[in-house]
PDB file of C-alpha atoms (C1' of nucleotides) in Angstrom:
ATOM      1  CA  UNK F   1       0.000   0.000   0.000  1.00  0.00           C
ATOM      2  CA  UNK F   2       1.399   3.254  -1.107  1.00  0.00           C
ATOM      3  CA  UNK F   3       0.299   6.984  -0.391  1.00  0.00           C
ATOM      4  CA  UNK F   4       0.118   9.887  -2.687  1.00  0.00           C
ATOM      5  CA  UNK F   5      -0.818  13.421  -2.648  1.00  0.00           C
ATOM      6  CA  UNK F   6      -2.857  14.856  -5.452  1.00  0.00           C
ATOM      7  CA  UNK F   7      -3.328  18.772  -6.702  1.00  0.00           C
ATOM      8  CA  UNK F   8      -6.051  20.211  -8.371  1.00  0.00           C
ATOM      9  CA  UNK F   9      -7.592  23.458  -8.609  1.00  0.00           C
ATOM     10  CA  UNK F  10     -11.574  23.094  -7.677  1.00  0.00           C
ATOM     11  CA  UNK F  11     -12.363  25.403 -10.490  1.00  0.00           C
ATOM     12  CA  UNK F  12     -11.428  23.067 -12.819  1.00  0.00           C
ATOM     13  CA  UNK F  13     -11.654  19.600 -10.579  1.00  0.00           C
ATOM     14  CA  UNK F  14     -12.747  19.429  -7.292  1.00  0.00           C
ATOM     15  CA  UNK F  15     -13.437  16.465  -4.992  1.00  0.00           C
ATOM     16  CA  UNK F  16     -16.811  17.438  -5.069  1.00  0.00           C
ATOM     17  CA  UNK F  17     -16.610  16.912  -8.924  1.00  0.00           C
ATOM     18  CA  UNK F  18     -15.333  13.285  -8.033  1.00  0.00           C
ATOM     19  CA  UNK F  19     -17.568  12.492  -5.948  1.00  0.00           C
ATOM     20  CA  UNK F  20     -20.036  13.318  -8.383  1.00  0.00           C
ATOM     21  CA  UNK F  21     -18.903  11.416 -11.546  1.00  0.00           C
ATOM     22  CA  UNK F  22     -20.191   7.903 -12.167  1.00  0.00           C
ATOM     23  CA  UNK F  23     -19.209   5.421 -10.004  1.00  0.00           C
ATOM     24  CA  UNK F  24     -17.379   8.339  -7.981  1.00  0.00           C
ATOM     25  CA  UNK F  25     -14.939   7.629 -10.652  1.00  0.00           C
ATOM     26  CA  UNK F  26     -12.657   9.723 -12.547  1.00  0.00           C
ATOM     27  CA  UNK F  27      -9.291   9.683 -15.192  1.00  0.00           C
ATOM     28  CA  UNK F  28      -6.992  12.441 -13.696  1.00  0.00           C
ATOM     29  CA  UNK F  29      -6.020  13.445 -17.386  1.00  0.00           C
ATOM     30  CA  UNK F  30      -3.935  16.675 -18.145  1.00  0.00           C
ATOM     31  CA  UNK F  31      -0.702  15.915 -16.059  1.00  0.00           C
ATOM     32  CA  UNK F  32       2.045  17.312 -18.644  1.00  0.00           C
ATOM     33  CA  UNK F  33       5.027  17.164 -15.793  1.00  0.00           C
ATOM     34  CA  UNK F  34       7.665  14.200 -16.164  1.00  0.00           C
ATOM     35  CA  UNK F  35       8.022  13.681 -12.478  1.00  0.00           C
ATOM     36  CA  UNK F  36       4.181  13.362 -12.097  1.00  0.00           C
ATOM     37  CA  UNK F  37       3.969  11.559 -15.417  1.00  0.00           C
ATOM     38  CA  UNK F  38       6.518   8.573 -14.315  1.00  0.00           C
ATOM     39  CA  UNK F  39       4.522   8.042 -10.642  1.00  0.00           C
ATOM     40  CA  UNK F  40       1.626   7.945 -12.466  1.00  0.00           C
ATOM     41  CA  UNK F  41       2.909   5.553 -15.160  1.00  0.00           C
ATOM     42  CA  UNK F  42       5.105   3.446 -13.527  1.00  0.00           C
ATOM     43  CA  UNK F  43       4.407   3.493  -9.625  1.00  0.00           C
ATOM     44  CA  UNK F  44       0.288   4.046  -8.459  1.00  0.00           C
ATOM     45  CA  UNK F  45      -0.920   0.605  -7.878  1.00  0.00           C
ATOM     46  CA  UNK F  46      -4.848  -0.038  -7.724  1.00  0.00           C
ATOM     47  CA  UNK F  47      -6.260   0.442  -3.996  1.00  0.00           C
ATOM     48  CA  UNK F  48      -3.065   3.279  -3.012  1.00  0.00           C
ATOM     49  CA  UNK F  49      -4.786   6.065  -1.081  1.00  0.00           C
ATOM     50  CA  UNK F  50      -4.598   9.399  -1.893  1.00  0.00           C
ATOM     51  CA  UNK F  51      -4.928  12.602  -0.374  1.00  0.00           C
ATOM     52  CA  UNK F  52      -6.432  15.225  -2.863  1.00  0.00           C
ATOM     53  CA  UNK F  53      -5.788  18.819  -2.637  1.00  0.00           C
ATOM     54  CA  UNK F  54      -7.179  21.773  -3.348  1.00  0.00           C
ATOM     55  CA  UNK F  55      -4.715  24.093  -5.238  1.00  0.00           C
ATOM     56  CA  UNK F  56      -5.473  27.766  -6.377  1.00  0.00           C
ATOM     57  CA  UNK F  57      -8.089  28.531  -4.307  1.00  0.00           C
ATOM     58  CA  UNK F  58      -8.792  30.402  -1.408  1.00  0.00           C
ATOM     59  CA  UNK F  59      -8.052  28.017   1.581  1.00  0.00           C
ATOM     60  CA  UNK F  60      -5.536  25.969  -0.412  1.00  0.00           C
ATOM     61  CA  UNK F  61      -5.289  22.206   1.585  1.00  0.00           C
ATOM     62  CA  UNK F  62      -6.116  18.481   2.012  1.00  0.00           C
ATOM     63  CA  UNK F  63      -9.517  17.718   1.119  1.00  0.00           C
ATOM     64  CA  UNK F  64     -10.388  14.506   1.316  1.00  0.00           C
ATOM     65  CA  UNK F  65      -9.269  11.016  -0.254  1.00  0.00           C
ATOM     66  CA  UNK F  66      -9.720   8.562  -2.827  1.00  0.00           C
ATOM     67  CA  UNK F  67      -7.986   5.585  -4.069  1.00  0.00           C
ATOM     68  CA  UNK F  68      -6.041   4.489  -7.278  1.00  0.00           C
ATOM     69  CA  UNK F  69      -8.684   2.093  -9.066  1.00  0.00           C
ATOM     70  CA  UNK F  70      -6.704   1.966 -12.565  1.00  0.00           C
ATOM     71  CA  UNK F  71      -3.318   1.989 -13.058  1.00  0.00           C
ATOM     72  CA  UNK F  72      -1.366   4.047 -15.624  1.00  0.00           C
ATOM     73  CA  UNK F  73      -2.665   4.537 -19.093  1.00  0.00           C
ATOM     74  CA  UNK F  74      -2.017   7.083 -22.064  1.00  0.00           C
ATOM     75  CA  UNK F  75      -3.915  10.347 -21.587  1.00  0.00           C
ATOM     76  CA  UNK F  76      -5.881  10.720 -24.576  1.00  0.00           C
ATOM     77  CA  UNK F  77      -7.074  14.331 -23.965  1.00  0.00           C
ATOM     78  CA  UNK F  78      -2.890  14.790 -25.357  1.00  0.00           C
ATOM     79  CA  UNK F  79      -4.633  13.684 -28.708  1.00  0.00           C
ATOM     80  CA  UNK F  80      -7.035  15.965 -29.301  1.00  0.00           C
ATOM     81  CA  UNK F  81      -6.363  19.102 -31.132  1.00  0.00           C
ATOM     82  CA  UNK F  82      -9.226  20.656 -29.415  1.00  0.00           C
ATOM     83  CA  UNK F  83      -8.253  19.789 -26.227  1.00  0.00           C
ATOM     84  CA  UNK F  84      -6.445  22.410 -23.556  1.00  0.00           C
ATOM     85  CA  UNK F  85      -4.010  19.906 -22.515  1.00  0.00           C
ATOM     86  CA  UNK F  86      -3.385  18.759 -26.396  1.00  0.00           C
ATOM     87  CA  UNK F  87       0.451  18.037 -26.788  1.00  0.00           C
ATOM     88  CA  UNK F  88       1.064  17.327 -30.824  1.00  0.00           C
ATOM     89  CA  UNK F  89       4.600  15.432 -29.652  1.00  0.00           C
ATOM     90  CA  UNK F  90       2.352  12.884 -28.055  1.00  0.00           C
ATOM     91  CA  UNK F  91       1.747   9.793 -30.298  1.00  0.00           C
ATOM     92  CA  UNK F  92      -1.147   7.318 -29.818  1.00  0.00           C
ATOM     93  CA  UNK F  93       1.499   4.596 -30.744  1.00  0.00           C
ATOM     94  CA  UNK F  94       4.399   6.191 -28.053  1.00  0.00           C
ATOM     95  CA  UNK F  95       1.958   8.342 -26.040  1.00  0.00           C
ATOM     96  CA  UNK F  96       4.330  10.547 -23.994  1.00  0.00           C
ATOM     97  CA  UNK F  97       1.354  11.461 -21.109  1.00  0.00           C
ATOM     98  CA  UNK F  98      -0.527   9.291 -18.830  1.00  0.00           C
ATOM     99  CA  UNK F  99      -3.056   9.595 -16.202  1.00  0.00           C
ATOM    100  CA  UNK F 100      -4.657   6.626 -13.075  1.00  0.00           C
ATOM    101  CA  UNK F 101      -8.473   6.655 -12.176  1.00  0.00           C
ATOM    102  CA  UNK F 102      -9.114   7.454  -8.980  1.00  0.00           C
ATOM    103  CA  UNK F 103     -12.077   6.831  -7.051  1.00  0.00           C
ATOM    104  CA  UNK F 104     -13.901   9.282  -4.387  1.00  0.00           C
ATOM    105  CA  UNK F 105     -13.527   7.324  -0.379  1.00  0.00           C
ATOM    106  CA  UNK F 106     -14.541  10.297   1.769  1.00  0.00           C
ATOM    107  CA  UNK F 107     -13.912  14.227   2.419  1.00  0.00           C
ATOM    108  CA  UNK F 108     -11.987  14.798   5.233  1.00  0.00           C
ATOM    109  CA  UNK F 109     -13.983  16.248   8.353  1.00  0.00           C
ATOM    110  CA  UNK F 110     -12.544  19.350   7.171  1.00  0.00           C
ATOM    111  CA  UNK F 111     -10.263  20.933   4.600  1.00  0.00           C
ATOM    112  CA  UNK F 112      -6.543  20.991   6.530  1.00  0.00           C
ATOM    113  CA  UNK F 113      -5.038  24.097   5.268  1.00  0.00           C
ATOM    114  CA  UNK F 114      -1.664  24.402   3.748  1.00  0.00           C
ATOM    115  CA  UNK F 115      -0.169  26.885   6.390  1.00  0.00           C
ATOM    116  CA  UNK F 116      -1.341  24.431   8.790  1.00  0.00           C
ATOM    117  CA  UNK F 117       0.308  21.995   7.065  1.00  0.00           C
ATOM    118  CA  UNK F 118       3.897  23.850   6.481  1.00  0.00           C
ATOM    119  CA  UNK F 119       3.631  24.510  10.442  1.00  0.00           C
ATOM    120  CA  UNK F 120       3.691  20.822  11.468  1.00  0.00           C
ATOM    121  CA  UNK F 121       7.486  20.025  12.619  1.00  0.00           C
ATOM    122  CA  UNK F 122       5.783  16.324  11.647  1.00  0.00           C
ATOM    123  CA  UNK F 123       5.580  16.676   7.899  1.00  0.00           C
ATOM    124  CA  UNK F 124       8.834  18.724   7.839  1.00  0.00           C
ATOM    125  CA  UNK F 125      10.531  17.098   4.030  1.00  0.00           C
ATOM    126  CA  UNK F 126       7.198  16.557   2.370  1.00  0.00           C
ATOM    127  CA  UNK F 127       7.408  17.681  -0.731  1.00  0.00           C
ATOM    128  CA  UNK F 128       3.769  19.756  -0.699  1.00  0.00           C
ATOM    129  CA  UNK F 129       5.352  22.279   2.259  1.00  0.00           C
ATOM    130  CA  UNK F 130       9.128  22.491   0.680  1.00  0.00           C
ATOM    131  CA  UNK F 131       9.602  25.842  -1.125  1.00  0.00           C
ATOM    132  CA  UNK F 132       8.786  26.697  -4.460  1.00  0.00           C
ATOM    133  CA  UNK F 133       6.995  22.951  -5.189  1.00  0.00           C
ATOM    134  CA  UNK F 134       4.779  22.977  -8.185  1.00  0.00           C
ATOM    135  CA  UNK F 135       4.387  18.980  -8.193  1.00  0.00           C
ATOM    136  CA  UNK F 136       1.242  17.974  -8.519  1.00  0.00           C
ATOM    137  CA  UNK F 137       1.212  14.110  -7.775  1.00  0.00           C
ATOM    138  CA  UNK F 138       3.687  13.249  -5.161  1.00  0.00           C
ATOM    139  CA  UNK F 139       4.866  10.440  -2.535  1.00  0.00           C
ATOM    140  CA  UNK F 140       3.388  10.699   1.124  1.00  0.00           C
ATOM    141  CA  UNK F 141       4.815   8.513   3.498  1.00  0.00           C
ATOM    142  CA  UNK F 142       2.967   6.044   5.683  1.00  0.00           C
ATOM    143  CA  UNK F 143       4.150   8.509   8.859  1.00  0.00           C
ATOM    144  CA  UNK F 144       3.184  11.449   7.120  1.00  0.00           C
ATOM    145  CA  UNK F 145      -0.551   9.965   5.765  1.00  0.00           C
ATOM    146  CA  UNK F 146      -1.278   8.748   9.756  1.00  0.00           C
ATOM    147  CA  UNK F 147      -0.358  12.018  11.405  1.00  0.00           C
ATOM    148  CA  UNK F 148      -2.287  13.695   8.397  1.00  0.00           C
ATOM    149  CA  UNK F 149      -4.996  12.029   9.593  1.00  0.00           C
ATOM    150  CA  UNK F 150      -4.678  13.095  13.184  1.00  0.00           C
ATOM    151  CA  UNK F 151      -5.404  16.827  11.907  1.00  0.00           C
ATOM    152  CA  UNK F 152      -8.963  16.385  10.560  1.00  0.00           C
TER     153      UNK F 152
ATOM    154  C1'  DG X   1      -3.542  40.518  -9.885  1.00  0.00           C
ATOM    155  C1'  DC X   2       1.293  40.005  -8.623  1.00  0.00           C
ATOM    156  C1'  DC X   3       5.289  37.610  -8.823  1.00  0.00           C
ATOM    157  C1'  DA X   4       8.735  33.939  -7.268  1.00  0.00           C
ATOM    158  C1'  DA X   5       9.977  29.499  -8.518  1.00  0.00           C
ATOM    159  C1'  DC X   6      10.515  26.306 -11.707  1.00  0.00           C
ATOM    160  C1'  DG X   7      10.336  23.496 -16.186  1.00  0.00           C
ATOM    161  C1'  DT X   8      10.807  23.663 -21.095  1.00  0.00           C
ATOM    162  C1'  DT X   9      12.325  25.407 -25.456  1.00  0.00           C
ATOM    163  C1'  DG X  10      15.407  26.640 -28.833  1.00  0.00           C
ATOM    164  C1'  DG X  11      19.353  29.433 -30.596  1.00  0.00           C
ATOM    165  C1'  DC X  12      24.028  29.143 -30.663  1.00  0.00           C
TER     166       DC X  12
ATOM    167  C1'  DG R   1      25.643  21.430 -23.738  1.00  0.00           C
ATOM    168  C1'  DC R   2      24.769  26.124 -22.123  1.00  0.00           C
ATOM    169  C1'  DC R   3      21.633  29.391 -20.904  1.00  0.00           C
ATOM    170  C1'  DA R   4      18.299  33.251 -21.923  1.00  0.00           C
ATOM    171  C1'  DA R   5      13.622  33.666 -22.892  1.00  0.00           C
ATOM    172  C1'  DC R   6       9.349  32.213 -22.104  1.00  0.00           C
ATOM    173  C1'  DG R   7       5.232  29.899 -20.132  1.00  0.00           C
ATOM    174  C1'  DT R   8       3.079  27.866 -16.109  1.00  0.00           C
ATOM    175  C1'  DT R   9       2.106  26.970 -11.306  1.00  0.00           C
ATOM    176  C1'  DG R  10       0.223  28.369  -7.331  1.00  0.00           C
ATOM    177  C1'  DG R  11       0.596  31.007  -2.863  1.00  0.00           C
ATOM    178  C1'  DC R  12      -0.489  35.258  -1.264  1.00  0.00           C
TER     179       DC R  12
END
DNA sequence: GCCAACGTTGGC
DNA sequence: GCCAACGTTGGC
């Protein structure tokens, strides 16, 4: 079992939107970042847990959760000329982007806020709260998921 | 809306 | 292979 953390701005994707979808289901489509790219290619099993985050907004934080239930597969929206995340250098037959489905578990019991977050001597070397990070899929360790959960 | 941080692109 | 220019992310 592996934990990840998840950005995306509720504008475009919240976890209200997953929730939402058929089956609570949703393809996380539009990654164009290497780093994020090779997790989600090569590393998210089915059933990993995931925190998903709220980026861009006004309280910026941990949301809720959801859980890997498909592993890595090409990101067709890279395709589509008419898509906003169309890359032309991506091939159907060597597709350079990928994307996981993840499925809505629960919201947290509320929204734990980034500052709150970057405060906690406990989650000190997470990626999220080091400076300048613009990943937006990323490792959390087993530690750092529990005492995550000890926030809410 | 501003702007710092960062990744990518492309000229050389 | 270097690095300046540019575009994007995302907090504030």
């Amino acid at each position: 079992m592996q934990y990840w953390l998840m950005k995306s701005e509720p504008d475009e994707f919240s976890i209200d939107d997953l929730q939402g979808r058929p089956k609570q289901t949703e393809h996380w489509d539009g990654v164009r970042n290497y780093q994020a790219r090779n997790m989600m290619r090569d590393e998210m099993r089915v059933g990993d847990q995931v925190f998903f985050y709220h980026s861009n907004t006004k309280v910026p934080g941990i949301v809720g959760i959801a859980e890997v239930s498909r592993e890595g597969y090409p990101d067709h929206t890279a395709f589509d000329p008419n898509d906003p995340h169309y890359d032309p250098k991506s091939d159907p037959d060597a597709p350079r982007w990928f994307m996981v489905d993840l499925r809505y578990v629960r919201h947290l019991k509320r929204t734990i806020p980034l500052p709150e977050l970057k405060a906690d001597p406990a989650l000190e070397g997470m990626a999220l709260v080091r400076r300048g990070n613009r990943l937006s899929v990323m490792p959390v360790t087993e530690e750092q998921w529990r005492h995550i959960l000890t926030l809410e």
